[in-house]
C-alpha positions as a Python dict, from the first residue, in 0.01 Angstrom:
ca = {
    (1, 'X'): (0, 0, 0),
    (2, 'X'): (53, 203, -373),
    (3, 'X'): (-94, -126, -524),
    (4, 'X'): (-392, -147, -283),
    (5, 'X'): (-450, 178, -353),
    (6, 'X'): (-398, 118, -735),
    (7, 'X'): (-608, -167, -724),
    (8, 'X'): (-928, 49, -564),
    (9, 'X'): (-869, 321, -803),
    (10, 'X'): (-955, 67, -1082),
    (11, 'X'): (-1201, -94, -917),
    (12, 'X'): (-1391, 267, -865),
    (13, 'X'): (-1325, 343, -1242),
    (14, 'X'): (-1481, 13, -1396),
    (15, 'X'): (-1729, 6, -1144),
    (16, 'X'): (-2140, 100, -1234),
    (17, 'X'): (-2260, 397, -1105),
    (18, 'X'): (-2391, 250, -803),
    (19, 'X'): (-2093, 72, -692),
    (20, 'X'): (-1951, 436, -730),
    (21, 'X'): (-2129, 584, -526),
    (22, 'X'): (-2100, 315, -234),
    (23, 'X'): (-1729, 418, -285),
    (24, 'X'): (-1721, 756, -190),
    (25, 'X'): (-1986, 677, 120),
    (26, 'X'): (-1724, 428, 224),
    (27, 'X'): (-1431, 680, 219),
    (28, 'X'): (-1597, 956, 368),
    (29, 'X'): (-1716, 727, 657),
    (30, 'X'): (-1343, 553, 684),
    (31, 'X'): (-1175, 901, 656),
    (32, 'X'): (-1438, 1086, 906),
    (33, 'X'): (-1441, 789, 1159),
    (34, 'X'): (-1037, 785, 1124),
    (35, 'X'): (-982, 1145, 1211),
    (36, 'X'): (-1201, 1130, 1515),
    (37, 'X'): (-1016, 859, 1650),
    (38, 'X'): (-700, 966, 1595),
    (39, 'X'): (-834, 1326, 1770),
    (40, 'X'): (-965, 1153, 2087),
    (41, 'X'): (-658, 1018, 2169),
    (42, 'X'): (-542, 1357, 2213),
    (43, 'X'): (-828, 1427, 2370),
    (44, 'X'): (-974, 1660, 2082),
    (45, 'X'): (-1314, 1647, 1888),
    (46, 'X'): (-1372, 1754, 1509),
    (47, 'X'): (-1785, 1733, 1617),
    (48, 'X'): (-1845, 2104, 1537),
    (49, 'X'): (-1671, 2068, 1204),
    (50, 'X'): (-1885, 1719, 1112),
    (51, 'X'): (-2185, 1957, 1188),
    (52, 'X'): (-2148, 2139, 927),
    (53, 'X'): (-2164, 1872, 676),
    (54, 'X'): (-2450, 1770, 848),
    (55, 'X'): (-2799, 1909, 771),
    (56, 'X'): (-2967, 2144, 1050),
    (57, 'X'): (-3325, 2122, 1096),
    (58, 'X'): (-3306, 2496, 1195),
    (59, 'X'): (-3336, 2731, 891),
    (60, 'X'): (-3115, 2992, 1044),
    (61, 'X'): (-2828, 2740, 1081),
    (62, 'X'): (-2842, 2630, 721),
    (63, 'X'): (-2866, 2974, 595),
    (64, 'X'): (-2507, 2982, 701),
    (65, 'X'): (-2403, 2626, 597),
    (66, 'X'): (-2632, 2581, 277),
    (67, 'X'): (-2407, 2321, 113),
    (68, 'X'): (-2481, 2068, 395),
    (69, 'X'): (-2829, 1975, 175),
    (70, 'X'): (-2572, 1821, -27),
    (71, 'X'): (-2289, 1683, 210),
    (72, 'X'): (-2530, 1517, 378),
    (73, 'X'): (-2595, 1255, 227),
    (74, 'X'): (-2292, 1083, 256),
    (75, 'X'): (-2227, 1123, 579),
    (76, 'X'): (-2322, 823, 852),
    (77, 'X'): (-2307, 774, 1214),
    (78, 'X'): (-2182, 471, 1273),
    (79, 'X'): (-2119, 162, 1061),
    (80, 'X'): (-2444, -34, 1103),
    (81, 'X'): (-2627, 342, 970),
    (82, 'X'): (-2344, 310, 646),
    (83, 'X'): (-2383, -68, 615),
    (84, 'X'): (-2806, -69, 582),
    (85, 'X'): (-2748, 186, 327),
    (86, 'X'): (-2501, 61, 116),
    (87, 'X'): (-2631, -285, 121),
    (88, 'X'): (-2979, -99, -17),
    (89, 'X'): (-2814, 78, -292),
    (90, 'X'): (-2616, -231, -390),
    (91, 'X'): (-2905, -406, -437),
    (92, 'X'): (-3167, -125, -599),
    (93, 'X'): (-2900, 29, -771),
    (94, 'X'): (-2881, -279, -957),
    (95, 'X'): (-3241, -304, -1024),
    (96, 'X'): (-3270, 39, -1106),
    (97, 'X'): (-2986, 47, -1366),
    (98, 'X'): (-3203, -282, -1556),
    (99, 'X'): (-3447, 2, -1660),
    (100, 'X'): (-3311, 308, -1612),
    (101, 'X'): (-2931, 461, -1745),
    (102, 'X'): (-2637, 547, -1513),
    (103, 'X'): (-2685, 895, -1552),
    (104, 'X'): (-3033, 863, -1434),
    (105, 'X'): (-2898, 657, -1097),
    (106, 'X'): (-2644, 937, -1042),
    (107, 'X'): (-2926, 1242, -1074),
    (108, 'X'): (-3188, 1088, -873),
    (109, 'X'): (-2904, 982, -590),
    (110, 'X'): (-2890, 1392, -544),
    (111, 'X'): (-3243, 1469, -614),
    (112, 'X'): (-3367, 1204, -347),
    (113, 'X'): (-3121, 1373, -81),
    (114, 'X'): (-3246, 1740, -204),
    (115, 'X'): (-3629, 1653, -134),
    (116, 'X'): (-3545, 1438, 162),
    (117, 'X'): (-3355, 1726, 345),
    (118, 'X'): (-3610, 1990, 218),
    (119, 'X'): (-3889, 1802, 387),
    (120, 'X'): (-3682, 1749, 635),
    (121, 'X'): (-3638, 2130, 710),
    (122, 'X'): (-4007, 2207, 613),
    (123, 'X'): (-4158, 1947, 877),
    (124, 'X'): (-3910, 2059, 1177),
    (125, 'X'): (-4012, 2398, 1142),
    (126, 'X'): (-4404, 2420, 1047),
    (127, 'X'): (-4499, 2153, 1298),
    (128, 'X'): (-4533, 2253, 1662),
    (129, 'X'): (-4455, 1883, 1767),
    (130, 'X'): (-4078, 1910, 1653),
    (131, 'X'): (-4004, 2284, 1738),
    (132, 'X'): (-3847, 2230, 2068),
    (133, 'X'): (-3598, 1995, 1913),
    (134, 'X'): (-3541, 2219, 1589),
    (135, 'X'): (-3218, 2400, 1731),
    (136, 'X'): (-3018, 2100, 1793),
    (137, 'X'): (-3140, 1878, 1540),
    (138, 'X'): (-2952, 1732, 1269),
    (139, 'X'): (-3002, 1496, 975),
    (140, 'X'): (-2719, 1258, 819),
    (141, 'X'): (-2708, 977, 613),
    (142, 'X'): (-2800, 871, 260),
    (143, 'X'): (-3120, 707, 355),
    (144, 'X'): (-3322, 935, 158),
    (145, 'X'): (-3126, 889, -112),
    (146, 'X'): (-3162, 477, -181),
    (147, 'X'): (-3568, 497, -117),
    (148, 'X'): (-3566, 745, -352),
    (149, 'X'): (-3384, 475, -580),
    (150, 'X'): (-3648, 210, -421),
    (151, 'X'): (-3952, 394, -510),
    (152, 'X'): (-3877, 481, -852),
    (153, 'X'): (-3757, 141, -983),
    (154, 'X'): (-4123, -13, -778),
    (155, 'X'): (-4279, 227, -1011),
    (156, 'X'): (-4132, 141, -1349),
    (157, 'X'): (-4119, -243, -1289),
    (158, 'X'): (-4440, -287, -963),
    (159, 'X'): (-4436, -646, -1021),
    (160, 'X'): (-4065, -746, -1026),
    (161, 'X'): (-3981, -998, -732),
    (162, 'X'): (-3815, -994, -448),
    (163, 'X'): (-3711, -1298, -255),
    (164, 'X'): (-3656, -1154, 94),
    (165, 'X'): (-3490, -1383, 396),
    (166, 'X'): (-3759, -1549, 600),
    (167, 'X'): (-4065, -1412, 400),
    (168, 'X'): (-4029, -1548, 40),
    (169, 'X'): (-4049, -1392, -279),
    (170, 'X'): (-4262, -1057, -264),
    (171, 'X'): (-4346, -786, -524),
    (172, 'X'): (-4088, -488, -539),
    (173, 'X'): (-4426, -261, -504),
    (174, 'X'): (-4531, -423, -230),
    (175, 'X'): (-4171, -407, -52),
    (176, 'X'): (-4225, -7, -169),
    (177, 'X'): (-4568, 30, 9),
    (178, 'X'): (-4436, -140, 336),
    (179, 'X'): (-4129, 82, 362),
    (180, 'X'): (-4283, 405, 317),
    (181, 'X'): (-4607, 265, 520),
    (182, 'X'): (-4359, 218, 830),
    (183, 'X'): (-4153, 576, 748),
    (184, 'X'): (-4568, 732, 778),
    (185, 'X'): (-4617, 552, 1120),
    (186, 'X'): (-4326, 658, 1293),
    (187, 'X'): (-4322, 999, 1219),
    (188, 'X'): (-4323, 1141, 1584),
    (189, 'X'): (-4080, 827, 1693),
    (190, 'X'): (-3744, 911, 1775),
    (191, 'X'): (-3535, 908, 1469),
    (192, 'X'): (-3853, 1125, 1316),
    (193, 'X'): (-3622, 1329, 1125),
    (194, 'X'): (-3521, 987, 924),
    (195, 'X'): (-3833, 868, 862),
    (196, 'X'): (-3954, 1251, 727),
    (197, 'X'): (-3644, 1265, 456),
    (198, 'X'): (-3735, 845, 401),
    (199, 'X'): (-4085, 972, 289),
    (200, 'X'): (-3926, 1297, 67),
    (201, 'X'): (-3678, 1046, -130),
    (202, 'X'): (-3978, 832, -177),
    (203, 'X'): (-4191, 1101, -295),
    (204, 'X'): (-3890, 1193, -552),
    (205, 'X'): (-3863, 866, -690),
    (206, 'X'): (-4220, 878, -757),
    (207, 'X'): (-4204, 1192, -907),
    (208, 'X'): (-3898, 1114, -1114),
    (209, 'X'): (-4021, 782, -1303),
    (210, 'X'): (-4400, 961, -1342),
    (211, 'X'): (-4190, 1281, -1539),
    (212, 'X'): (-3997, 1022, -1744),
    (213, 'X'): (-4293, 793, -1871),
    (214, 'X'): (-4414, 1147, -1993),
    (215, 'X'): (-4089, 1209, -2165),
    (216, 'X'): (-3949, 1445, -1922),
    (217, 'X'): (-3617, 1383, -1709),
    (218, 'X'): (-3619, 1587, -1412),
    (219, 'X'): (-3307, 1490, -1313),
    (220, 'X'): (-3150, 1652, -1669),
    (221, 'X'): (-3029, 1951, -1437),
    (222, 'X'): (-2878, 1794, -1186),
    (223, 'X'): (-2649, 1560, -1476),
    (224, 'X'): (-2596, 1912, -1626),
    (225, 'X'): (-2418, 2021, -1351),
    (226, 'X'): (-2232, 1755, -1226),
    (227, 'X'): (-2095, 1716, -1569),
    (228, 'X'): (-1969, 2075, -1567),
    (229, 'X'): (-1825, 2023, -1259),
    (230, 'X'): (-1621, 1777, -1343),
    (231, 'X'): (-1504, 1914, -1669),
    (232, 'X'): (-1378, 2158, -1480),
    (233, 'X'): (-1135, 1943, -1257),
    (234, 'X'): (-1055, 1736, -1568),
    (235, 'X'): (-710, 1825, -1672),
    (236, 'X'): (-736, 1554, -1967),
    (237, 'X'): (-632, 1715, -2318),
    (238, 'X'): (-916, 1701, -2557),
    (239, 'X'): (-857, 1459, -2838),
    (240, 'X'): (-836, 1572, -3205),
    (241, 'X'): (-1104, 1511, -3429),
    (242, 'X'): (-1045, 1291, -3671),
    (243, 'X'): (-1196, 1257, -4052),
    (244, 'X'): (-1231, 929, -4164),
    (245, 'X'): (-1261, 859, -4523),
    (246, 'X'): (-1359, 591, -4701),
    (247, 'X'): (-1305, 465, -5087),
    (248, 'X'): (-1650, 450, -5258),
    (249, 'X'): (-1720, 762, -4999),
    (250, 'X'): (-2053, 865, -5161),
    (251, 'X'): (-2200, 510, -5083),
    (252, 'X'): (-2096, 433, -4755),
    (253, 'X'): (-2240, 827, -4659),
    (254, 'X'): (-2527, 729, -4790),
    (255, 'X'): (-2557, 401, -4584),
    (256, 'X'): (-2450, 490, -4261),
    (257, 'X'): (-2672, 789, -4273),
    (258, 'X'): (-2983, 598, -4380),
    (259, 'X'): (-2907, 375, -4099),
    (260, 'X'): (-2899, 649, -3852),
    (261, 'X'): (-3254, 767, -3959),
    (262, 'X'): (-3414, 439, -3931),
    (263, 'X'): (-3268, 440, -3577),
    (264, 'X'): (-3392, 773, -3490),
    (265, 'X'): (-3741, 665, -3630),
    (266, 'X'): (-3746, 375, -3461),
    (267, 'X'): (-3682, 566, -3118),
    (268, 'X'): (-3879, 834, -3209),
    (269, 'X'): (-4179, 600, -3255),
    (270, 'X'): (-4136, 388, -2936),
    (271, 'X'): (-4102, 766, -2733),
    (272, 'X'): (-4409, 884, -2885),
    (273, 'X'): (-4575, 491, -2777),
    (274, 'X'): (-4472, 547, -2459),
    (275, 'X'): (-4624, 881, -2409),
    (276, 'X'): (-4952, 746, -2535),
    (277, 'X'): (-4945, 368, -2365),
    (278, 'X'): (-4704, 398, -2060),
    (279, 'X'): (-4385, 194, -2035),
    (280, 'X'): (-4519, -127, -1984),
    (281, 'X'): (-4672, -112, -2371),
    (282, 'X'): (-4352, -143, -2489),
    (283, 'X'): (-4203, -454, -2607),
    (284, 'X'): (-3870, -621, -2466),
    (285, 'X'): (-3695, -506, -2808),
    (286, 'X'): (-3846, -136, -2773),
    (287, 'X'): (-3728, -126, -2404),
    (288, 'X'): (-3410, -273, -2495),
    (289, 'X'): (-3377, -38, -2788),
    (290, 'X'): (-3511, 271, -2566),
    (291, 'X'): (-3204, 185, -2288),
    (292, 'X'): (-2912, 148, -2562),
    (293, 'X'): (-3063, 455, -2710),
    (294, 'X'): (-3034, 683, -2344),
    (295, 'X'): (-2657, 534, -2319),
    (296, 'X'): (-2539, 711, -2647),
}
């Protein structure tokens, strides 16, 4: 069992961002699913306690439960809801990482749930068609989430195919259009509250890759924070800095730091070409040198 254990704990660590994430959805649905077995044979429920990492379409409720627009999102009803998913993300996340950094995956993961639950909310209580179901309405699931993903990697690369089981290959913009298409026509249908957040993810991934062709990262907050977080929880000692010196220090200064500015001209003039032309001006190099260049 330690070595299982072990093993997953590696995996998890080397794993992309993506694979990450489908981690933690998996262990909150195992651990969840687990303890509400193990209750029922003792004929006990933890429901009212899931609820609260739910989301509630009623604003009152969240007032008192606030952190469920974030808990949300990785909770799932049953495994076929946590399977869909996950099987999504694995394969966008993958996509999305080809033209877009880690850190970028991880912010727009959050940002897709945040819009997708605040439309959520916003919906359920301006619209008189969902205001008898407000009160006992929840929303779970990281749905939201993975279109989010979907739509902003359609928008960066429209044209990239996808070969899809029974229909052939089809353009990822076109596999964009028909998801949120169906999420718009089954607004009032029964699992509306799905198909609203669907639409709010979508809208954020749009929103997202938009901001960074202009040379803005509206996820930059939301990396912030998470990165605080976790320094806070980090009980690694920091390492000393160390001074390297070289012989012939003068000349090697001189070199390294001459190569450094013809990097960060060479960057700075492929940021300022893609404010001007769009993303899909750019050359393979410049897009190649433009990723490398968000990883440092």
């Amino acid at each position: 069992m330690a070595t299982i254990i072990t093993d997953l704990k590696d995996s998890f660590r080397r794993g992309s961002i993506y694979i990450q994430l489908i981690y933690i959805n998996a262990g909150v649905f195992i651990l969840t699913t687990l303890a509400e077995v193990i209750l029922q044979l003792f004929n006990r429920s933890l429901g009212n306690v899931f609820e609260c990492l739910e989301l509630p379409a009623s604003l009152s409720r969240f007032i008192v439960q606030p952190w469920s627009i974030l808990t949300y999102m990785f909770m799932h009803a049953n495994i076929w809801h946590i399977l869909f998913n996950m099987l999504w993300l694995y394969w966008f996340g993958a996509l999305f990482l080809d033209t877009f950094s880690a850190k970028h995956l991880r912010g727009i993961y959050i940002l897709g749930g945040i819009c997708g639950g605040v439309l959520y909310m916003a919906a359920y209580n301006i619209f008189p068609y969902f205001q008898p179901m407000t009160e006992y309405s929840f929303l779970l699931g990281a749905s939201a989430s993975v279109l989010d993903i979907v739509a902003a990697a359609a928008y960066r690369e429209p044209n990239y195919p996808i070969r899809l089981f029974l229909f052939g290959v089809m353009r990822l913009k076109y596999l964009a259009l028909i998801v949120i298409g169906t999420d718009l026509l089954f607004i009032t249908a029964s699992n509306a509250g799905g198909h609203i957040a669907h639409l709010g993810g979508a809208l954020a991934g749009l929103w997202f890759a938009a901001s960074l062709n202009k040379g803005t990262d509206i996820t930059a907050w939301i990396n912030k924070t998470l990165d605080a977080i976790t320094s806070l929880f980090s009980f690694k000692p920091r390492k000393p800095k160390m001074k390297v010196r070289y012989g012939n220090g003068k000349q090697k200064d001189y070199d390294y730091n001459a190569r450094k500015k013809a990097q960060s001209d060479e960057i700075d003039r492929i940021l300022d070409k893609l404010k001007k032309s769009g993303y899909e001006s750019l050359t393979t190099e410049e897009k190649k040198n433009l990723f490398d260049a968000s990883k440092r």
